Structures are given as C-alpha cells and as structure tokens.
Amino acid sequence: SPPAKAMVCFGNMFMELPKQQTKEMLQKDQECLDEEIPSLRRELRGKVNRLYEAQGKAELKGFNLKPMSSEEMKLINRILEG
C-alpha cells in the first residue's frame, strides 16, 4: 500500500507530503519555537524597562514574573482535582 500522505499548506500553496516527514517537520518547528519564545520574553522585559525609564516612569511591577511550566501546571491541576 502507498505510504500515508498529509496535505500541508505552505503560504498559499498546498502540498501532499508523507505523514512521517510532515510530523518530523512540525516537531522541529515546535522545538525551534520552544527555544525562541523564552528568549523573546527575556528581551521584551529589558526593552519595556528601558522604555519606561526613557519616559520617566517607574519600572513595571510584576513584569519579571515567569510563566509556569507545563509540568508545574500538571501538578497544580492534580492538586485541584484532589
């Protein structure tokens, strides 16, 4: 039997690719995003603080908070579910 195919949209064009290749591409993309997001968040904090400083405003309070990880969220949900 022919290998399983998936329809994938790139821009405004659809392509049919093997499912395994599509899955690997999506996983690699997600890994890159998972690395890039925390870096962008860290940079944003500094930029916002510089902006506030330039405007003569006090530094934002609570802006240095970090989001909970998925592991921490799972633990919280287990506790809440009892």
mmCIF file with all atom_site columns, C-alpha atoms in Angstrom:
data_model
loop_
_atom_site.group_PDB
_atom_site.id
_atom_site.type_symbol
_atom_site.label_atom_id
_atom_site.label_alt_id
_atom_site.label_comp_id
_atom_site.label_asym_id
_atom_site.label_entity_id
_atom_site.label_seq_id
_atom_site.pdbx_PDB_ins_code
_atom_site.Cartn_x
_atom_site.Cartn_y
_atom_site.Cartn_z
_atom_site.occupancy
_atom_site.B_iso_or_equiv
_atom_site.pdbx_formal_charge
_atom_site.auth_seq_id
_atom_site.auth_comp_id
_atom_site.auth_asym_id
_atom_site.auth_atom_id
_atom_site.pdbx_PDB_model_num
ATOM 1  C CA . SER A 1 1  ? 0.000  0.000  0.000  1.00 0.00 ? 1  SER A CA 1
ATOM 2  C CA . PRO A 1 2  ? 1.224  3.554  -0.673 1.00 0.00 ? 2  PRO A CA 1
ATOM 3  C CA . PRO A 1 3  ? 2.644  5.498  2.269  1.00 0.00 ? 3  PRO A CA 1
ATOM 4  C CA . ALA A 1 4  ? 0.187  7.707  4.163  1.00 0.00 ? 4  ALA A CA 1
ATOM 5  C CA . LYS A 1 5  ? 0.147  11.291 2.905  1.00 0.00 ? 5  LYS A CA 1
ATOM 6  C CA . ALA A 1 6  ? -0.809 14.581 4.544  1.00 0.00 ? 6  ALA A CA 1
ATOM 7  C CA . MET A 1 7  ? -1.903 17.818 2.922  1.00 0.00 ? 7  MET A CA 1
ATOM 8  C CA . VAL A 1 8  ? 0.289  20.674 4.159  1.00 0.00 ? 8  VAL A CA 1
ATOM 9  C CA . CYS A 1 9  ? -0.191 24.374 3.480  1.00 0.00 ? 9  CYS A CA 1
ATOM 10 C CA . PHE A 1 10 ? 2.923  26.496 2.790  1.00 0.00 ? 10 PHE A CA 1
ATOM 11 C CA . GLY A 1 11 ? 1.905  30.113 2.317  1.00 0.00 ? 11 GLY A CA 1
ATOM 12 C CA . ASN A 1 12 ? -0.887 29.934 -0.246 1.00 0.00 ? 12 ASN A CA 1
ATOM 13 C CA . MET A 1 13 ? 0.096  26.556 -1.697 1.00 0.00 ? 13 MET A CA 1
ATOM 14 C CA . PHE A 1 14 ? -0.962 23.070 -0.592 1.00 0.00 ? 14 PHE A CA 1
ATOM 15 C CA . MET A 1 15 ? 1.434  20.148 -0.945 1.00 0.00 ? 15 MET A CA 1
ATOM 16 C CA . GLU A 1 16 ? 1.000  16.475 -0.299 1.00 0.00 ? 16 GLU A CA 1
ATOM 17 C CA . LEU A 1 17 ? 3.830  15.044 1.803  1.00 0.00 ? 17 LEU A CA 1
ATOM 18 C CA . PRO A 1 18 ? 4.411  11.756 3.592  1.00 0.00 ? 18 PRO A CA 1
ATOM 19 C CA . LYS A 1 19 ? 2.866  11.859 7.077  1.00 0.00 ? 19 LYS A CA 1
ATOM 20 C CA . GLN A 1 20 ? 6.103  10.892 8.832  1.00 0.00 ? 20 GLN A CA 1
ATOM 21 C CA . GLN A 1 21 ? 8.063  13.679 7.097  1.00 0.00 ? 21 GLN A CA 1
ATOM 22 C CA . THR A 1 22 ? 5.290  16.151 7.944  1.00 0.00 ? 22 THR A CA 1
ATOM 23 C CA . LYS A 1 23 ? 5.314  15.062 11.592 1.00 0.00 ? 23 LYS A CA 1
ATOM 24 C CA . GLU A 1 24 ? 9.108  15.458 11.806 1.00 0.00 ? 24 GLU A CA 1
ATOM 25 C CA . MET A 1 25 ? 8.951  18.936 10.228 1.00 0.00 ? 25 MET A CA 1
ATOM 26 C CA . LEU A 1 26 ? 6.268  20.048 12.682 1.00 0.00 ? 26 LEU A CA 1
ATOM 27 C CA . GLN A 1 27 ? 8.239  18.686 15.649 1.00 0.00 ? 27 GLN A CA 1
ATOM 28 C CA . LYS A 1 28 ? 11.392 20.544 14.538 1.00 0.00 ? 28 LYS A CA 1
ATOM 29 C CA . ASP A 1 29 ? 9.404  23.758 14.084 1.00 0.00 ? 29 ASP A CA 1
ATOM 30 C CA . GLN A 1 30 ? 7.894  23.375 17.554 1.00 0.00 ? 30 GLN A CA 1
ATOM 31 C CA . GLU A 1 31 ? 11.333 22.787 19.099 1.00 0.00 ? 31 GLU A CA 1
ATOM 32 C CA . CYS A 1 32 ? 12.628 25.990 17.466 1.00 0.00 ? 32 CYS A CA 1
ATOM 33 C CA . LEU A 1 33 ? 9.618  27.923 18.746 1.00 0.00 ? 33 LEU A CA 1
ATOM 34 C CA . ASP A 1 34 ? 10.044 26.488 22.251 1.00 0.00 ? 34 ASP A CA 1
ATOM 35 C CA . GLU A 1 35 ? 13.610 27.837 22.280 1.00 0.00 ? 35 GLU A CA 1
ATOM 36 C CA . GLU A 1 36 ? 12.772 31.192 20.713 1.00 0.00 ? 36 GLU A CA 1
ATOM 37 C CA . ILE A 1 37 ? 9.786  32.155 22.899 1.00 0.00 ? 37 ILE A CA 1
ATOM 38 C CA . PRO A 1 38 ? 11.658 32.385 26.252 1.00 0.00 ? 38 PRO A CA 1
ATOM 39 C CA . SER A 1 39 ? 14.449 34.347 24.569 1.00 0.00 ? 39 SER A CA 1
ATOM 40 C CA . LEU A 1 40 ? 11.969 36.863 23.135 1.00 0.00 ? 40 LEU A CA 1
ATOM 41 C CA . ARG A 1 41 ? 10.254 37.187 26.518 1.00 0.00 ? 41 ARG A CA 1
ATOM 42 C CA . ARG A 1 42 ? 13.575 37.941 28.227 1.00 0.00 ? 42 ARG A CA 1
ATOM 43 C CA . GLU A 1 43 ? 14.445 40.574 25.611 1.00 0.00 ? 43 GLU A CA 1
ATOM 44 C CA . LEU A 1 44 ? 10.987 42.128 25.883 1.00 0.00 ? 44 LEU A CA 1
ATOM 45 C CA . ARG A 1 45 ? 11.376 42.684 29.637 1.00 0.00 ? 45 ARG A CA 1
ATOM 46 C CA . GLY A 1 46 ? 14.560 44.691 29.106 1.00 0.00 ? 46 GLY A CA 1
ATOM 47 C CA . LYS A 1 47 ? 13.053 46.712 26.260 1.00 0.00 ? 47 LYS A CA 1
ATOM 48 C CA . VAL A 1 48 ? 9.927  47.579 28.233 1.00 0.00 ? 48 VAL A CA 1
ATOM 49 C CA . ASN A 1 49 ? 12.007 48.617 31.247 1.00 0.00 ? 49 ASN A CA 1
ATOM 50 C CA . ARG A 1 50 ? 14.172 50.855 29.011 1.00 0.00 ? 50 ARG A CA 1
ATOM 51 C CA . LEU A 1 51 ? 11.040 52.385 27.500 1.00 0.00 ? 51 LEU A CA 1
ATOM 52 C CA . TYR A 1 52 ? 9.588  53.139 30.935 1.00 0.00 ? 52 TYR A CA 1
ATOM 53 C CA . GLU A 1 53 ? 12.920 54.568 32.074 1.00 0.00 ? 53 GLU A CA 1
ATOM 54 C CA . ALA A 1 54 ? 13.074 56.828 28.984 1.00 0.00 ? 54 ALA A CA 1
ATOM 55 C CA . GLN A 1 55 ? 9.545  58.054 29.746 1.00 0.00 ? 55 GLN A CA 1
ATOM 56 C CA . GLY A 1 56 ? 10.495 58.765 33.361 1.00 0.00 ? 56 GLY A CA 1
ATOM 57 C CA . LYS A 1 57 ? 8.083  56.132 34.668 1.00 0.00 ? 57 LYS A CA 1
ATOM 58 C CA . ALA A 1 58 ? 8.719  53.614 37.420 1.00 0.00 ? 58 ALA A CA 1
ATOM 59 C CA . GLU A 1 59 ? 9.664  50.077 36.412 1.00 0.00 ? 59 GLU A CA 1
ATOM 60 C CA . LEU A 1 60 ? 6.679  47.807 35.864 1.00 0.00 ? 60 LEU A CA 1
ATOM 61 C CA . LYS A 1 61 ? 5.881  45.751 38.944 1.00 0.00 ? 61 LYS A CA 1
ATOM 62 C CA . GLY A 1 62 ? 5.345  42.042 38.440 1.00 0.00 ? 62 GLY A CA 1
ATOM 63 C CA . PHE A 1 63 ? 6.785  42.200 34.942 1.00 0.00 ? 63 PHE A CA 1
ATOM 64 C CA . ASN A 1 64 ? 9.630  39.839 35.845 1.00 0.00 ? 64 ASN A CA 1
ATOM 65 C CA . LEU A 1 65 ? 7.247  37.007 36.645 1.00 0.00 ? 65 LEU A CA 1
ATOM 66 C CA . LYS A 1 66 ? 7.834  33.782 34.776 1.00 0.00 ? 66 LYS A CA 1
ATOM 67 C CA . PRO A 1 67 ? 5.050  31.593 33.389 1.00 0.00 ? 67 PRO A CA 1
ATOM 68 C CA . MET A 1 68 ? 4.547  28.205 34.977 1.00 0.00 ? 68 MET A CA 1
ATOM 69 C CA . SER A 1 69 ? 5.944  25.269 33.067 1.00 0.00 ? 69 SER A CA 1
ATOM 70 C CA . SER A 1 70 ? 3.639  22.563 31.742 1.00 0.00 ? 70 SER A CA 1
ATOM 71 C CA . GLU A 1 71 ? 4.990  20.253 34.482 1.00 0.00 ? 71 GLU A CA 1
ATOM 72 C CA . GLU A 1 72 ? 4.042  22.775 37.176 1.00 0.00 ? 72 GLU A CA 1
ATOM 73 C CA . MET A 1 73 ? 0.589  23.217 35.623 1.00 0.00 ? 73 MET A CA 1
ATOM 74 C CA . LYS A 1 74 ? 0.030  19.447 35.630 1.00 0.00 ? 74 LYS A CA 1
ATOM 75 C CA . LEU A 1 75 ? 0.913  19.309 39.334 1.00 0.00 ? 75 LEU A CA 1
ATOM 76 C CA . ILE A 1 76 ? -1.437 22.202 40.141 1.00 0.00 ? 76 ILE A CA 1
ATOM 77 C CA . ASN A 1 77 ? -4.257 20.540 38.206 1.00 0.00 ? 77 ASN A CA 1
ATOM 78 C CA . ARG A 1 78 ? -3.691 17.243 40.068 1.00 0.00 ? 78 ARG A CA 1
ATOM 79 C CA . ILE A 1 79 ? -3.865 19.073 43.392 1.00 0.00 ? 79 ILE A CA 1
ATOM 80 C CA . LEU A 1 80 ? -7.035 20.918 42.406 1.00 0.00 ? 80 LEU A CA 1
ATOM 81 C CA . GLU A 1 81 ? -8.694 17.721 41.191 1.00 0.00 ? 81 GLU A CA 1
ATOM 82 C CA . GLY A 1 82 ? -7.917 16.142 44.587 1.00 0.00 ? 82 GLY A CA 1
#
